[in-house]
């Protein structure tokens, strides 16, 4: 039963000792180097665990309890003399964690932005890295032909559960990149020239080895298979003889040779052995290989989840270590474990000086690294024939000599490969435990994202293909029906249609005829009143114009030249450049005229002259109605322009609206024949119906309107009365303004508007003068012309819009699904096969879905792996998580400084 504890009980202290400061890891990467190379990318360090992380750890408390015990035992035995026993003690419980990380790596989860722990080893050329790898792993790697550094090696060590199990190695080829021979020059922007990254890695078994003596040859063959990607790996199998100096299709490969080794008592670790960094090549045409290797190594070393094993030979000055320079430039020093190799070959100096420098390094006072330093002694080139056990005994004997067993005895726990193995294993366990909650969350986030994308790319239906097609068509057709009916909330098209009709009406209104209401008989009213007592204007004076058009226009004061009497009368209707006006009120022309350039313009004096010429009556002042009809036809002759603009706008907006809803309804099938053919049917149907409306229906209506027709005279009289009153009021206001302007010019006295109105009320002669109507006939005719225009333009608008609603909208509302079904030919004996063809996708979309399906499978497998790990280590003592003290105090038992 867990009870209260003090701030630091003995169990916590021992666990703290077992899990050293800074970040641990689960995979080890080994990188050699042939010359200095600098990296520029800076790495971020993992943050401390949150309360959510702790909760996730507590969910695995029984397993952690077991691991705590193993880590505690390993820590207590860290200074024991039997390194093999330490490895055995540590490997029993940590194996599942290492195996889990290895399997997650094999699934390619690290390529989904899921950070998996690693241990990376850097070292200069001749720093003893190969010997170090062999010492940690207990295997021999190929040392000839140079192939061991031409592609990454992943070496995984796992302790067998059965103590009687034999040693075994399984070699696999992990293919994450496809090789594509290129004739182009290598580009500096290409990461791996001639290699394309696969959607997900593919792992295949190459060979299983039961004899340690055959492993080096098997690794050599596996690398040849990797460096010849165009050949079947079977070509390099154990039963096939190899040629001397075998041909290589490529010098280096980013694909990985995996070596999984199991044996009782092995430490549970994983290593990546990477190609050594180079700065130059013999053949200038292969300069790109320098960048290739640098990019490859950087991919592994720059992982912020990685701990770096920095191998430094003691026979050279550490200050000039190229590997240390790389670690510093990559920001990896806080994550480094220093490994001092070749201690028997350090330069001979005074013993006190030698020991002082070494003590400074081992105590962290010089060349500081985040996890300190270890010292190992590996066999020399003359001793490479020694077995692993013999090499460890030789190493043990070496560290029993001076000064290692005397003046440096306080650092004895940092001497020897077994101590290094045990330390790395503890880091591996702690790093994995720390990473599990984050990995689980990242897997969950990726699954959510993949599922959301797959929801929009469903598998092609085969069993119920007909049902799927009919349901899609029904859903879309019903939505369009609601849009055409305009019911809320499906009133989007109703609002668009209302806007289209209003725009059409405004365009017709902007073409309403314009009356220039001031004539020559309206000039010099003040002078006429002074001379003749207000009986009338003088003859022969020049007149001005006032256009009755939009609401905000003021009378134009400047006079115009009198039209010569001999000028032909036909050009009485002229065009005035103006903007579209929406008002039907009549005002004077001004600088803000908004009329359509095609609107017809009438002047009073010209209109009078033309009426006189066209009159068939012998009585002066008569009006020939044929002349009026002639003028009316002139005002409507350009109606085809706004009609065509209306249909253009209708076709564009209707197709856009239908396409928007179509995309929403068929989003899941947007790469299928169903999508392509269905929209083609809809688009063709709309184009055909709109063409019929535009050419046939609208053409007939426009032809009808070319003839003047009035049956309901009351409506015409209503429009005329309204227009006539507006004309007369505007004309009266204009004459009054002209009178007082003349008076002000003559007398020099200006009157306010109130004074002007008072003067008119008192002066009956002036009032009579202003009310005189020398153009009464012309104004009456103009009112008739404009009244007819208002009535006929409204009639045209309604006729066009009614035809659209009764033909096009009704078809969409009632017959759309039938039109689609018929056009898709999904009736009859072959309907099922036809529906399957319609739902078939293009190759690109199918490839995307397959990629997502494969990624989902990998993620689910990773999630299952973590769940199984959790279930496996749920012990019987589950009460450890419910006591007063937490099952695992991450913040006290791990140091992230």
XYZ file of C-alpha atoms in Angstrom, residues 6-530:
525
model
C 8.728 12.780 2.257
C 10.072 15.152 -0.315
C 12.709 12.651 -1.398
C 12.429 9.053 -0.172
C 15.054 6.407 -0.886
C 13.100 4.920 -3.790
C 12.956 8.287 -5.554
C 16.650 8.891 -4.991
C 17.539 5.541 -6.519
C 15.255 6.102 -9.502
C 16.771 9.560 -9.918
C 20.169 7.919 -10.036
C 18.916 5.382 -12.560
C 17.581 8.020 -14.954
C 20.361 10.516 -15.617
C 19.717 14.200 -16.446
C 18.668 15.362 -19.898
C 16.871 13.568 -22.637
C 16.951 9.797 -23.210
C 16.120 7.915 -26.395
C 15.158 4.622 -27.997
C 17.129 4.354 -31.237
C 20.849 4.813 -31.718
C 22.347 6.301 -34.852
C 26.021 5.902 -35.668
C 27.642 8.311 -38.083
C 31.212 8.346 -39.299
C 32.998 11.337 -40.798
C 35.909 11.668 -43.215
C 36.296 15.467 -43.033
C 34.890 18.585 -41.422
C 31.314 19.523 -42.295
C 29.095 22.157 -40.717
C 25.361 22.157 -40.382
C 23.287 25.279 -40.002
C 19.855 24.175 -38.750
C 19.211 24.756 -35.058
C 17.260 22.214 -33.017
C 14.696 22.691 -30.331
C 14.874 20.730 -27.093
C 11.885 18.792 -25.766
C 9.826 20.528 -23.144
C 9.140 19.247 -19.681
C 6.184 16.876 -19.298
C 2.808 18.461 -18.634
C 0.156 17.284 -16.167
C -1.577 15.637 -19.120
C 1.628 13.716 -19.831
C 1.745 12.582 -16.198
C -1.844 11.397 -16.385
C -0.987 9.392 -19.481
C 1.983 7.900 -17.651
C -0.198 7.015 -14.689
C -2.428 5.014 -17.013
C 0.569 2.732 -17.488
C 1.545 2.716 -13.833
C 1.802 -1.079 -13.310
C 4.270 -1.382 -16.201
C 6.183 1.619 -14.985
C 6.336 0.067 -11.556
C 8.063 -2.956 -13.070
C 10.395 -0.753 -15.076
C 11.150 1.338 -12.011
C 12.313 -1.780 -10.243
C 14.511 -2.810 -13.165
C 15.980 0.662 -13.527
C 16.562 0.792 -9.774
C 18.364 -2.526 -9.805
C 20.457 -1.420 -12.766
C 21.317 1.801 -11.008
C 22.277 0.023 -7.811
C 24.500 -2.271 -9.852
C 25.994 0.461 -11.969
C 29.273 0.210 -10.238
C 29.377 -3.584 -10.115
C 32.239 -5.351 -11.737
C 30.162 -7.680 -13.855
C 28.970 -5.563 -16.774
C 27.219 -8.518 -18.391
C 25.008 -8.952 -15.345
C 24.054 -5.288 -15.536
C 22.975 -5.638 -19.161
C 20.945 -8.722 -18.317
C 19.230 -7.063 -15.376
C 18.340 -4.028 -17.432
C 17.231 -5.819 -20.590
C 14.455 -7.922 -19.094
C 11.800 -5.209 -18.780
C 12.931 -2.529 -21.221
C 12.768 -4.779 -24.277
C 9.107 -4.125 -25.011
C 9.658 -0.376 -25.006
C 12.582 -0.623 -27.425
C 10.716 -3.106 -29.602
C 7.668 -0.856 -29.646
C 9.704 2.140 -30.822
C 11.431 0.004 -33.442
C 8.103 -1.241 -34.778
C 6.710 2.295 -34.852
C 9.776 3.394 -36.793
C 9.250 0.519 -39.212
C 5.661 1.638 -39.740
C 6.973 4.987 -40.945
C 5.313 7.012 -38.182
C 8.333 9.276 -37.889
C 7.506 10.500 -41.402
C 4.077 11.609 -40.183
C 5.569 14.210 -37.845
C 5.374 11.719 -34.996
C 8.636 12.123 -33.102
C 10.202 8.799 -32.104
C 13.220 8.671 -29.788
C 16.657 7.981 -31.253
C 20.322 7.771 -30.202
C 22.740 9.145 -32.795
C 26.486 8.487 -32.750
C 28.936 10.927 -34.326
C 32.664 10.596 -34.640
C 35.631 11.590 -36.726
C 37.284 9.183 -39.116
C 39.446 6.728 -37.188
C 37.680 7.640 -33.952
C 36.906 3.972 -33.339
C 33.191 4.154 -34.187
C 32.985 0.781 -35.937
C 34.679 -0.940 -33.029
C 32.361 0.873 -30.645
C 29.299 -0.331 -32.554
C 30.588 -3.884 -32.536
C 31.273 -3.645 -28.818
C 27.773 -2.373 -27.991
C 25.929 -4.697 -30.366
C 28.143 -7.763 -30.150
C 28.188 -8.194 -33.934
C 30.749 -7.711 -36.659
C 30.038 -5.326 -39.499
C 31.669 -5.575 -42.941
C 34.976 -3.766 -42.993
C 35.829 -4.322 -46.653
C 34.560 -2.953 -49.952
C 33.471 0.240 -48.213
C 29.811 -0.715 -48.357
C 29.146 -0.369 -44.641
C 29.096 3.401 -44.956
C 27.084 3.685 -48.195
C 23.601 3.268 -46.708
C 22.167 3.496 -43.196
C 22.257 0.369 -41.020
C 19.614 -0.036 -38.352
C 20.810 -2.454 -35.669
C 18.252 -3.500 -33.068
C 19.262 -5.590 -30.060
C 16.654 -7.449 -28.024
C 17.020 -9.875 -25.118
C 15.215 -13.180 -25.713
C 12.578 -14.155 -23.163
C 13.750 -17.773 -23.158
C 17.251 -18.054 -21.633
C 17.886 -21.119 -23.823
C 17.063 -19.332 -27.076
C 19.916 -19.309 -29.619
C 21.409 -16.196 -31.140
C 19.585 -15.071 -34.276
C 19.725 -12.156 -36.661
C 17.034 -11.166 -39.117
C 17.969 -8.783 -41.928
C 15.296 -6.647 -43.537
C 15.325 -4.036 -46.285
C 13.355 -0.882 -45.461
C 12.553 0.958 -48.669
C 11.469 4.555 -48.090
C 12.723 6.008 -51.392
C 12.412 5.065 -55.053
C 15.468 5.372 -57.289
C 14.919 7.156 -60.603
C 17.880 7.539 -62.918
C 18.140 11.159 -64.090
C 20.113 12.690 -66.938
C 19.764 16.172 -65.501
C 22.475 17.907 -63.565
C 22.078 17.547 -59.797
C 20.312 20.500 -58.213
C 21.386 22.034 -54.923
C 17.750 22.326 -53.923
C 17.117 18.584 -54.288
C 17.603 16.749 -51.029
C 18.457 13.314 -52.412
C 19.302 13.504 -56.093
C 17.706 10.651 -58.110
C 15.639 9.501 -55.115
C 11.909 10.151 -54.644
C 10.286 9.739 -51.258
C 7.610 7.023 -51.131
C 4.228 7.613 -49.557
C 5.096 5.093 -46.855
C 8.040 2.755 -46.299
C 7.956 -0.873 -47.430
C 9.893 -3.432 -45.402
C 10.819 -6.879 -46.766
C 12.734 -9.751 -45.193
C 16.101 -10.306 -46.867
C 17.718 -13.109 -44.835
C 17.717 -14.812 -41.459
C 21.119 -15.726 -39.989
C 21.737 -18.202 -37.156
C 25.537 -18.113 -37.249
C 27.341 -15.014 -35.986
C 30.217 -15.743 -38.326
C 27.944 -15.342 -41.366
C 26.346 -12.050 -40.309
C 29.006 -9.733 -41.801
C 28.630 -11.376 -45.220
C 24.826 -11.173 -44.972
C 25.001 -7.459 -44.143
C 27.373 -6.954 -47.072
C 24.906 -8.637 -49.441
C 21.954 -6.688 -48.070
C 23.769 -3.424 -48.713
C 24.561 -4.504 -52.270
C 20.845 -5.124 -52.783
C 20.121 -1.623 -51.473
C 22.752 -0.030 -53.702
C 21.298 -1.811 -56.751
C 17.640 -0.762 -56.481
C 16.882 -1.786 -60.060
C 17.623 -5.453 -59.346
C 15.613 -8.022 -57.425
C 17.122 -8.373 -53.898
C 17.034 -12.147 -54.423
C 19.966 -11.613 -56.798
C 22.142 -10.961 -53.750
C 20.778 -13.777 -51.590
C 23.047 -16.286 -49.791
C 22.628 -18.901 -52.499
C 23.921 -16.595 -55.249
C 27.685 -16.163 -55.821
C 28.933 -12.571 -55.941
C 31.221 -11.184 -58.588
C 34.519 -9.626 -57.646
C 34.008 -5.890 -57.323
C 30.225 -6.047 -57.903
C 28.673 -3.249 -59.971
C 26.730 -0.565 -58.089
C 23.828 1.273 -59.704
C 24.213 4.073 -57.158
C 27.049 5.032 -54.836
C 24.830 5.855 -51.831
C 21.249 5.145 -50.803
C 18.900 6.688 -48.225
C 17.139 3.333 -47.815
C 17.925 1.337 -44.699
C 19.267 -2.151 -44.030
C 17.707 -3.346 -40.756
C 19.453 -5.943 -38.563
C 17.318 -7.342 -35.736
C 19.389 -9.423 -33.311
C 17.992 -11.457 -30.425
C 19.840 -13.384 -27.746
C 19.366 -13.916 -24.013
C 21.019 -11.174 -21.978
C 21.387 -8.605 -24.772
C 20.830 -4.961 -23.859
C 17.688 -3.622 -25.509
C 19.024 -0.950 -27.806
C 18.737 0.280 -31.386
C 21.408 1.900 -33.543
C 21.609 3.636 -36.888
C 25.006 3.430 -38.571
C 25.178 6.219 -41.132
C 27.586 6.998 -43.980
C 30.528 9.153 -42.998
C 30.487 12.819 -43.929
C 32.761 13.766 -46.812
C 33.826 17.144 -48.186
C 35.190 16.148 -51.604
C 35.169 13.338 -54.140
C 37.725 12.121 -56.659
C 35.371 12.495 -59.644
C 34.134 16.086 -60.068
C 30.929 14.813 -61.702
C 29.968 13.287 -58.346
C 30.129 16.506 -56.317
C 26.457 16.093 -55.458
C 27.377 13.121 -53.252
C 28.851 15.541 -50.712
C 25.459 17.198 -50.286
C 23.696 13.845 -50.458
C 25.592 12.417 -47.481
C 25.339 15.634 -45.521
C 21.571 15.751 -46.018
C 21.253 12.086 -45.115
C 23.188 12.425 -41.864
C 21.413 15.660 -40.994
C 18.029 13.945 -41.309
C 18.964 11.687 -38.394
C 21.182 13.936 -36.274
C 18.905 16.976 -36.408
C 16.025 15.137 -34.743
C 15.387 16.971 -31.437
C 14.307 13.659 -29.880
C 17.755 12.157 -30.468
C 20.556 11.748 -27.963
C 23.972 12.036 -29.573
C 26.791 9.622 -28.790
C 29.878 11.673 -29.593
C 32.880 9.405 -30.205
C 36.224 11.170 -29.714
C 39.606 9.515 -30.055
C 41.939 10.284 -27.172
C 44.933 10.208 -29.497
C 43.935 13.630 -30.938
C 43.144 16.961 -29.334
C 39.400 17.181 -28.533
C 39.430 20.888 -29.374
C 39.758 20.025 -33.079
C 37.174 17.225 -33.135
C 35.117 17.640 -36.319
C 32.299 15.590 -34.821
C 32.098 17.972 -31.867
C 31.917 20.905 -34.271
C 28.929 19.299 -36.021
C 27.198 18.632 -32.697
C 27.688 22.243 -31.662
C 26.471 23.689 -34.959
C 23.411 21.448 -34.864
C 22.615 22.616 -31.327
C 22.961 19.033 -30.094
C 25.548 19.451 -27.317
C 22.909 19.440 -24.530
C 21.808 16.040 -25.892
C 25.287 14.539 -26.224
C 26.974 11.631 -24.409
C 30.705 11.812 -24.949
C 32.563 8.517 -25.623
C 36.345 8.681 -25.346
C 37.939 5.905 -27.397
C 41.476 4.594 -27.780
C 42.587 5.482 -24.225
C 45.720 3.370 -24.703
C 46.912 5.705 -27.467
C 46.620 9.096 -25.799
C 49.733 11.271 -26.099
C 52.327 10.722 -23.400
C 52.789 13.666 -21.069
C 53.378 14.160 -17.401
C 50.967 11.858 -15.512
C 49.669 14.672 -13.363
C 48.916 16.828 -16.417
C 47.256 13.947 -18.254
C 45.059 13.057 -15.312
C 44.147 16.687 -14.605
C 42.854 17.196 -18.160
C 40.959 13.897 -18.124
C 39.428 14.640 -14.729
C 38.253 18.020 -15.997
C 36.519 16.328 -18.913
C 34.938 13.499 -16.896
C 33.748 15.866 -14.179
C 32.125 18.211 -16.704
C 34.514 21.124 -16.222
C 35.978 20.978 -19.732
C 34.332 20.330 -23.124
C 30.950 20.159 -21.405
C 28.273 17.889 -22.839
C 24.738 17.426 -21.578
C 25.240 13.842 -20.385
C 28.943 13.792 -19.592
C 31.563 11.321 -20.856
C 32.350 7.591 -20.868
C 35.646 5.854 -21.718
C 35.824 2.547 -23.632
C 38.743 0.400 -24.798
C 38.165 -1.630 -27.962
C 40.476 -4.164 -29.636
C 43.225 -2.794 -31.821
C 43.574 -3.662 -35.504
C 45.772 -6.601 -34.491
C 43.062 -7.838 -32.086
C 39.979 -7.693 -34.344
C 39.881 -11.515 -34.368
C 38.892 -11.555 -30.673
C 35.372 -12.588 -29.737
C 33.008 -10.173 -28.044
C 33.485 -11.822 -24.656
C 37.261 -11.808 -25.047
C 37.210 -8.136 -26.000
C 35.187 -7.285 -22.880
C 37.630 -9.167 -20.646
C 40.533 -7.357 -22.268
C 38.751 -4.049 -21.696
C 38.064 -4.924 -18.085
C 41.714 -5.739 -17.511
C 42.793 -2.453 -19.073
C 40.707 -0.354 -16.689
C 42.218 -2.225 -13.706
C 45.548 -0.651 -14.538
C 46.878 2.789 -13.622
C 45.688 5.488 -13.651
C 42.155 4.158 -14.246
C 42.031 2.091 -11.065
C 43.971 4.581 -8.950
C 43.853 8.345 -9.451
C 40.784 8.104 -11.741
C 38.985 5.494 -9.662
C 36.187 7.928 -8.750
C 35.057 7.776 -12.399
C 35.151 3.969 -12.663
C 31.394 3.838 -13.305
C 32.121 5.693 -16.566
C 34.716 3.169 -17.773
C 33.992 0.221 -20.034
C 31.447 -0.819 -22.637
C 29.078 -2.564 -20.145
C 28.660 0.669 -18.168
C 28.020 2.549 -21.411
C 25.465 -0.080 -22.462
C 23.683 0.160 -19.145
C 23.664 3.978 -19.231
C 22.319 4.095 -22.785
C 19.670 1.527 -21.910
C 18.471 3.596 -18.965
C 18.317 6.642 -21.196
C 16.413 4.582 -23.712
C 13.837 3.487 -21.139
C 13.335 6.947 -19.675
C 13.132 8.613 -23.099
C 10.579 6.101 -24.280
C 8.434 6.487 -21.147
C 8.556 10.230 -21.532
C 7.655 10.073 -25.232
C 4.746 7.604 -24.991
C 1.974 10.123 -24.107
C 3.069 12.478 -26.861
C 3.349 9.650 -29.383
C -0.109 8.401 -28.467
C -1.569 11.890 -28.874
C 0.202 12.444 -32.188
C -1.116 9.130 -33.502
C -4.618 10.164 -32.431
C -4.284 13.574 -34.121
C -3.014 11.999 -37.339
C -5.861 9.483 -37.338
C -8.397 12.260 -36.934
C -6.876 14.158 -39.848
C -6.719 11.073 -42.096
C -10.310 10.086 -41.290
C -11.517 13.604 -42.129
C -9.799 13.442 -45.511
C -11.048 9.927 -46.233
C -14.602 11.065 -45.494
C -14.371 13.214 -48.635
C -12.863 10.413 -50.719
C -15.114 7.387 -50.192
C -14.448 4.076 -51.836
C -16.251 3.566 -55.130
C -19.542 1.831 -54.446
C -20.038 -1.526 -56.150
C -22.682 -3.464 -54.248
C -25.238 -0.660 -54.025
C -24.004 1.515 -56.858
C -27.501 2.243 -58.158
C -28.737 3.249 -54.719
C -25.783 5.561 -54.260
C -26.245 7.279 -57.628
C -29.990 7.742 -57.194
C -29.510 9.091 -53.666
C -26.936 11.628 -54.828
C -29.204 12.806 -57.654
C -32.237 12.937 -55.358
C -30.394 14.977 -52.730
C -29.189 17.509 -55.262
C -32.522 17.792 -57.085
C -34.458 18.324 -53.864
C -32.085 21.073 -52.808
C -32.527 22.840 -56.161
C -36.300 22.460 -55.841
C -36.204 24.245 -52.499
C -34.001 26.970 -53.983
C -36.431 27.565 -56.838
C -39.351 27.709 -54.383
C -37.439 30.212 -52.259
C -38.325 28.755 -48.885
C -36.175 29.898 -45.968
C -33.401 28.946 -45.332
C -33.033 27.914 -48.991
C -33.798 31.399 -50.354
C -30.356 32.174 -51.742
C -31.463 32.010 -55.350
C -34.658 33.942 -54.587
C -32.557 36.898 -53.435
C -30.283 36.655 -56.480
C -33.267 36.473 -58.815
C -34.842 39.507 -57.148
C -31.621 41.454 -57.696
C -31.481 40.410 -61.365
C -35.049 41.600 -61.988
C -34.431 44.915 -60.259
C -31.305 45.471 -62.322
C -33.235 44.704 -65.521
C -35.934 47.188 -64.510
C -33.349 49.889 -63.782
C -31.719 49.385 -67.151
C -35.073 49.841 -68.925
C -35.845 52.911 -66.832
C -32.495 54.441 -67.697
C -33.521 54.368 -71.370
C -36.699 56.417 -70.742
C -36.863 59.328 -73.269
C -35.489 62.719 -72.207
C -37.359 66.023 -72.703
C -35.347 69.233 -73.026
C -38.173 71.410 -71.716
C -36.971 74.995 -72.346
C -37.551 76.591 -75.681
C -37.005 79.906 -77.432
C -40.331 81.253 -76.121
C -39.051 80.944 -72.564
C -36.108 83.362 -72.990
C -35.835 86.997 -71.707
C -39.077 86.851 -69.718
C -38.163 89.833 -67.502
C -37.358 92.113 -70.433
C -40.562 91.040 -72.181
C -42.615 91.813 -69.101
C -41.044 95.298 -68.837
